[in-house]
Each structure stands twice: as C-alpha cells, then as structure tokens.
CSV table of C-alpha atoms and ligand atoms in Angstrom, one decimal:
chain,number,residue,atom,x,y,z
A,1,UNK,CA,-18.1,153.4,32.5
A,2,UNK,CA,-20.5,155.0,31.4
A,3,UNK,CA,-23.7,152.4,32.8
A,4,UNK,CA,-27.4,153.6,31.9
A,5,UNK,CA,-30.2,151.9,32.9
A,6,UNK,CA,-32.7,152.4,30.1
A,7,UNK,CA,-35.7,154.1,31.5
A,8,UNK,CA,-39.3,151.6,30.9
A,9,UNK,CA,-42.4,153.1,31.2
A,10,UNK,CA,-45.2,151.7,32.8
A,11,UNK,CA,-47.3,151.3,29.9
A,12,UNK,CA,-44.0,149.8,28.0
A,13,UNK,CA,-44.7,147.3,30.6
A,14,UNK,CA,-48.2,147.4,30.1
A,15,UNK,CA,-47.6,146.2,27.1
A,16,UNK,CA,-44.7,143.8,28.0
A,17,UNK,CA,-47.4,141.8,30.4
A,18,UNK,CA,-49.9,141.8,27.1
A,19,UNK,CA,-47.8,139.8,24.6
A,20,UNK,CA,-46.3,137.7,27.4
A,21,UNK,CA,-49.8,137.4,28.3
A,22,UNK,CA,-50.9,136.5,25.2
A,23,UNK,CA,-47.9,134.1,24.1
A,24,UNK,CA,-49.1,132.5,27.1
A,25,UNK,CA,-52.5,131.8,25.9
A,26,UNK,CA,-51.2,131.1,22.2
A,27,UNK,CA,-49.0,128.1,23.8
A,28,UNK,CA,-52.0,127.4,25.7
A,29,UNK,CA,-54.6,126.7,23.6
A,30,UNK,CA,-51.7,125.0,21.0
A,31,UNK,CA,-51.1,122.7,23.7
A,32,UNK,CA,-54.8,121.7,23.7
A,33,UNK,CA,-55.7,121.7,19.9
A,34,UNK,CA,-52.1,118.6,20.1
A,35,UNK,CA,-53.9,116.3,22.8
A,36,UNK,CA,-54.7,113.9,20.8
A,37,UNK,CA,-57.6,111.8,21.4
A,38,UNK,CA,-60.4,113.9,22.2
A,39,UNK,CA,-62.8,111.5,22.2
A,40,UNK,CA,-62.7,107.0,21.5
A,41,UNK,CA,-63.3,104.9,19.2
A,42,UNK,CA,-64.6,101.6,19.2
A,43,UNK,CA,-66.2,99.2,17.2
A,44,UNK,CA,-68.8,96.0,17.9
A,45,UNK,CA,-67.3,93.8,15.4
A,46,UNK,CA,-64.4,94.9,14.3
A,47,UNK,CA,-64.2,91.1,12.1
A,48,UNK,CA,-66.4,89.2,10.9
A,49,UNK,CA,-67.6,86.5,7.7
A,50,UNK,CA,-70.4,87.4,6.0
A,51,UNK,CA,-71.2,84.5,3.0
A,52,UNK,CA,-73.0,86.0,-0.3
A,53,UNK,CA,-75.5,87.3,-0.4
A,54,UNK,CA,-76.1,87.8,3.5
A,55,UNK,CA,-74.9,91.2,5.5
A,56,UNK,CA,-73.5,92.5,8.7
A,57,UNK,CA,-74.4,94.8,11.7
A,58,UNK,CA,-71.3,96.8,13.4
A,59,UNK,CA,-71.5,99.3,15.6
A,60,UNK,CA,-69.6,102.3,15.8
A,61,UNK,CA,-69.8,103.4,19.8
A,62,UNK,CA,-67.8,107.6,20.1
A,63,UNK,CA,-67.0,108.5,23.7
A,64,UNK,CA,-66.3,112.0,24.6
A,65,UNK,CA,-63.4,112.5,26.4
A,66,UNK,CA,-61.4,115.9,28.3
A,67,UNK,CA,-65.0,117.8,27.6
A,68,UNK,CA,-65.6,117.1,24.6
A,69,UNK,CA,-68.7,118.6,23.5
A,70,UNK,CA,-69.2,118.0,19.3
A,71,UNK,CA,-70.1,117.1,15.7
A,72,UNK,CA,-68.2,114.1,14.8
A,73,UNK,CA,-68.2,113.2,10.9
A,74,UNK,CA,-68.0,109.4,9.6
A,75,UNK,CA,-67.1,108.3,6.7
A,76,UNK,CA,-66.6,105.3,4.4
A,77,UNK,CA,-62.7,106.1,2.8
A,78,UNK,CA,-62.1,102.3,1.6
A,79,UNK,CA,-64.9,99.1,1.0
A,80,UNK,CA,-64.8,96.4,-1.3
A,81,UNK,CA,-66.3,97.7,-5.0
A,82,UNK,CA,-68.8,94.9,-4.5
A,83,UNK,CA,-69.9,95.9,-1.1
A,84,UNK,CA,-72.6,97.7,0.0
A,85,UNK,CA,-71.9,100.1,3.3
A,86,UNK,CA,-74.4,102.2,4.6
A,87,UNK,CA,-73.4,104.5,6.8
A,88,UNK,CA,-76.2,104.9,9.4
A,89,UNK,CA,-76.3,108.6,9.9
A,90,UNK,CA,-73.2,110.9,8.5
A,91,UNK,CA,-72.4,112.9,11.4
A,92,UNK,CA,-73.2,112.6,15.6
A,93,UNK,CA,-73.5,115.6,18.6
A,94,UNK,CA,-70.6,113.6,21.2
A,95,UNK,CA,-71.6,115.0,24.4
A,96,UNK,CA,-69.4,115.7,27.5
A,97,UNK,CA,-68.8,112.6,29.3
A,98,UNK,CA,-71.9,110.5,26.6
A,99,UNK,CA,-71.4,108.3,23.8
A,100,UNK,CA,-73.0,107.2,21.0
A,101,UNK,CA,-73.2,104.7,18.5
A,102,UNK,CA,-72.8,104.4,15.4
A,103,UNK,CA,-74.6,102.0,13.7
A,104,UNK,CA,-73.1,99.9,10.0
A,105,UNK,CA,-74.7,98.0,7.2
A,106,UNK,CA,-72.7,96.0,5.1
A,107,UNK,CA,-73.7,94.1,2.9
A,108,UNK,CA,-72.6,91.5,0.4
A,109,UNK,CA,-74.3,91.4,-2.8
A,110,UNK,CA,-75.1,87.5,-4.2
A,111,UNK,CA,-73.4,88.3,-7.4
A,112,UNK,CA,-70.0,90.0,-6.0
A,113,UNK,CA,-66.9,87.9,-6.8
A,114,UNK,CA,-65.6,89.0,-3.2
A,115,UNK,CA,-63.9,85.9,-1.7
A,116,UNK,CA,-61.3,86.2,0.8
A,117,UNK,CA,-60.3,88.8,3.6
A,118,UNK,CA,-61.8,92.4,2.5
A,119,UNK,CA,-60.8,95.9,4.5
A,120,UNK,CA,-63.5,98.2,5.8
A,121,UNK,CA,-62.0,101.3,6.9
A,122,UNK,CA,-64.4,104.5,8.1
A,123,UNK,CA,-62.4,107.8,9.5
A,124,UNK,CA,-64.0,109.5,12.1
A,125,UNK,CA,-63.1,113.3,12.0
A,126,UNK,CA,-64.3,116.6,14.4
A,127,UNK,CA,-62.0,119.8,14.9
A,128,UNK,CA,-58.7,118.1,12.5
A,129,UNK,CA,-58.9,115.7,14.3
A,130,UNK,CA,-58.8,111.7,11.5
A,131,UNK,CA,-59.9,108.9,13.8
A,132,UNK,CA,-59.7,105.9,10.9
A,133,UNK,CA,-61.4,102.1,12.0
A,134,UNK,CA,-60.7,99.2,9.6
A,135,UNK,CA,-63.0,96.1,10.0
A,136,UNK,CA,-61.8,92.6,8.7
A,137,UNK,CA,-64.9,91.2,7.0
A,138,UNK,CA,-63.9,87.3,5.9
A,139,UNK,CA,-66.8,86.9,2.9
A,140,UNK,CA,-67.6,82.6,2.9
A,141,UNK,CA,-68.6,81.7,-0.9
A,142,UNK,CA,-70.8,79.5,-2.1
A,143,UNK,CA,-71.1,76.9,-4.4
A,144,UNK,CA,-68.4,77.6,-7.0
A,145,UNK,CA,-65.5,79.6,-6.7
A,146,UNK,CA,-62.6,81.4,-8.5
A,147,UNK,CA,-59.6,82.0,-7.6
A,148,UNK,CA,-56.4,83.1,-9.3
A,149,UNK,CA,-53.3,82.7,-9.3
A,150,UNK,CA,-50.8,86.2,-10.5
A,151,UNK,CA,-47.4,87.0,-9.7
A,152,UNK,CA,-46.4,84.5,-8.4
A,153,UNK,CA,-49.4,84.9,-5.8
A,154,UNK,CA,-52.4,83.3,-4.9
A,155,UNK,CA,-55.9,85.7,-5.0
A,156,UNK,CA,-57.3,86.2,-3.0
A,157,UNK,CA,-54.9,83.9,-0.8
A,158,UNK,CA,-57.5,83.1,2.2
A,159,UNK,CA,-61.0,82.4,0.3
A,160,UNK,CA,-63.7,80.9,3.0
A,161,UNK,CA,-66.5,78.7,1.7
A,162,UNK,CA,-69.6,76.7,3.0
A,163,UNK,CA,-68.9,73.2,2.8
A,164,UNK,CA,-69.5,71.0,-0.2
A,165,UNK,CA,-68.2,74.4,-2.6
A,166,UNK,CA,-65.9,74.2,-4.9
A,167,UNK,CA,-62.9,76.8,-5.0
A,168,UNK,CA,-61.0,77.1,-9.1
A,169,UNK,CA,-57.9,78.2,-9.9
A,170,UNK,CA,-57.2,79.8,-13.4
A,171,UNK,CA,-53.0,80.6,-13.4
A,172,UNK,CA,-52.4,83.5,-15.3
A,173,UNK,CA,-48.1,84.0,-15.0
A,174,UNK,CA,-46.7,82.5,-18.0
A,175,UNK,CA,-44.1,80.4,-16.1
A,176,UNK,CA,-46.8,77.0,-14.2
A,177,UNK,CA,-47.1,77.0,-10.5
A,178,UNK,CA,-49.3,74.7,-7.9
A,179,UNK,CA,-51.5,74.0,-6.1
A,180,UNK,CA,-51.1,71.8,-3.2
A,181,UNK,CA,-51.5,71.0,0.8
A,182,UNK,CA,-49.5,71.7,3.3
A,183,UNK,CA,-50.6,68.4,4.8
A,184,UNK,CA,-50.9,66.3,1.8
A,185,UNK,CA,-54.5,66.2,0.7
A,186,UNK,CA,-54.6,67.3,-3.2
A,187,UNK,CA,-51.8,68.4,-4.7
A,188,UNK,CA,-52.8,70.1,-8.9
A,189,UNK,CA,-49.8,69.3,-10.6
A,190,UNK,CA,-48.1,71.3,-13.1
A,191,UNK,CA,-50.3,74.2,-14.0
A,192,UNK,CA,-49.8,76.0,-16.9
A,193,UNK,CA,-50.5,79.4,-17.8
A,194,UNK,CA,-53.9,79.6,-18.9
A,195,UNK,CA,-55.1,76.3,-17.5
A,196,UNK,CA,-57.2,75.7,-14.4
A,197,UNK,CA,-57.5,73.5,-11.8
A,198,UNK,CA,-60.3,73.2,-9.2
A,199,UNK,CA,-61.2,71.7,-5.2
A,200,UNK,CA,-64.2,70.3,-3.9
A,201,UNK,CA,-64.2,70.6,0.1
A,202,UNK,CA,-66.6,68.3,1.7
A,203,UNK,CA,-65.0,68.8,5.3
A,204,UNK,CA,-64.9,72.0,7.0
A,205,UNK,CA,-61.4,73.0,8.6
A,206,UNK,CA,-58.8,75.6,7.4
A,207,UNK,CA,-56.6,74.4,4.6
A,208,UNK,CA,-53.5,75.5,4.1
A,209,UNK,CA,-51.0,75.1,0.8
A,210,UNK,CA,-48.2,76.4,-0.9
A,211,UNK,CA,-46.3,76.0,-4.3
A,212,UNK,CA,-44.1,74.0,-5.3
A,213,UNK,CA,-41.7,75.8,-7.1
A,214,UNK,CA,-42.2,78.2,-5.1
A,215,UNK,CA,-42.8,77.7,-1.6
A,216,UNK,CA,-43.1,81.0,-1.0
A,217,UNK,CA,-46.7,81.0,-2.2
A,218,UNK,CA,-49.0,80.4,0.2
A,219,UNK,CA,-52.7,80.5,0.7
A,220,UNK,CA,-55.8,78.7,3.0
A,221,UNK,CA,-58.8,78.1,2.7
A,222,UNK,CA,-61.5,77.5,5.1
A,223,UNK,CA,-64.5,75.1,5.0
A,224,UNK,CA,-67.3,76.1,6.8
A,225,UNK,CA,-70.0,74.5,7.9
B,301,LIG,CU1,-45.7,78.7,-8.1
C-alpha cells in the first residue's frame, strides 16, 4: 500500500491556528455573556401595606458583579391601573464593585377602587440581561369597600381595611353564594344574583371566610389599626 502523507505548508498551519484561536475566543466570549447575573438587585421593602390616599417609597439597590460596569435601565412592567408608580430615574450607571440605589414611589389615589393585594413589577435591563423584581402591595381601604363575587371567586380575595370600615359584597354570578366566617362570627345567608351584603369590622384581626355551597371559594379581611 502506498501511504501518502499530505504535505502541510507552514502557511496552512498558521491559518489552522488562527481558526482554532478564533473558535476558542468565541466560546470564551459566549461563556462570559452567559455568566448571569452580572448585577444583583434587592428591594426594600418588597411587601407592604398602603392606605388609600397614601404612598410608599421603596429603594432598589443594584450591585455590580464580576467587574460589571454598565448602564442599567429600569422600567415598570406591571402595576395596577389606578396606582401611580414613579421611578426616580429610568437608568443608572453601575460602576465596578459599587452599588447604586434608585428610589421608587407607589402612590394610591384616594379615589382608587383598589383594595387587597396587588403587584408592581420592575424590569432592570443591561445588555440583554433582564432582572425582574416584584413588589407586593396590600392596599388598605377606609370607609366602605366594594367586593364582588364573580366566577365562583371573591374579588379581591384579600381585603385590607382600617378598623371601623365596612365591606360590601355584590354577587355577580347567576348562582347563589354566601359570605360565611370560618369561625362562625358572621354569615350572609344565600345571596342570589345581584344581591349585596355588607359587614362592618370594628376589631382588628384577620377574618377568614368562605362560601357554604362552594367551600373552595375563600377570602380574608385584614382589619388594621
Ligand atoms: Cu358560592
């Protein structure tokens, strides 16, 4: 057998080395890009109550990791329609080994028809890395708070009120439901379609309730000082 060893010129070897070097460099770059996160985000506080007509300031702390040094853009991606959510800045330059704080104010207008638990989401983005944060807000109502019974659910399922306030439930379903306290302190009786029932809460505490015909329907009233 006549074995032929191909002759490889030194020029070809050079080209081969360049190709290998480029491939290695490319994989290193993609490894660096996929090394997430390059910055950390913390929120304080991340869950809090707000009284209607009031506001709360939240601080968002962005901290550089792995020598990350870049602009970070902030965007409110979800908020209840009636809430006013304002970011102090829409972008911030984060320096290596440092942390930056951006303040956010959540304002709940007096007229807002928002009682119970709501969420505000903020996206922090830098060179294709998006880090979302979520704030949980308990909106505290004063006076009369409307709630609905709709599609076999109490809406909102969690209501925060100041003591001395009243919750009014309106049944929107074509079936009868009840608002029945778990510990037996109150019971609306069967409420047909369109019926409204109300209850005043004078003592602070958490009042859990359910629907007698449909015990999977549950809700809680938080009565605050
Ligand atoms: Cu029911």
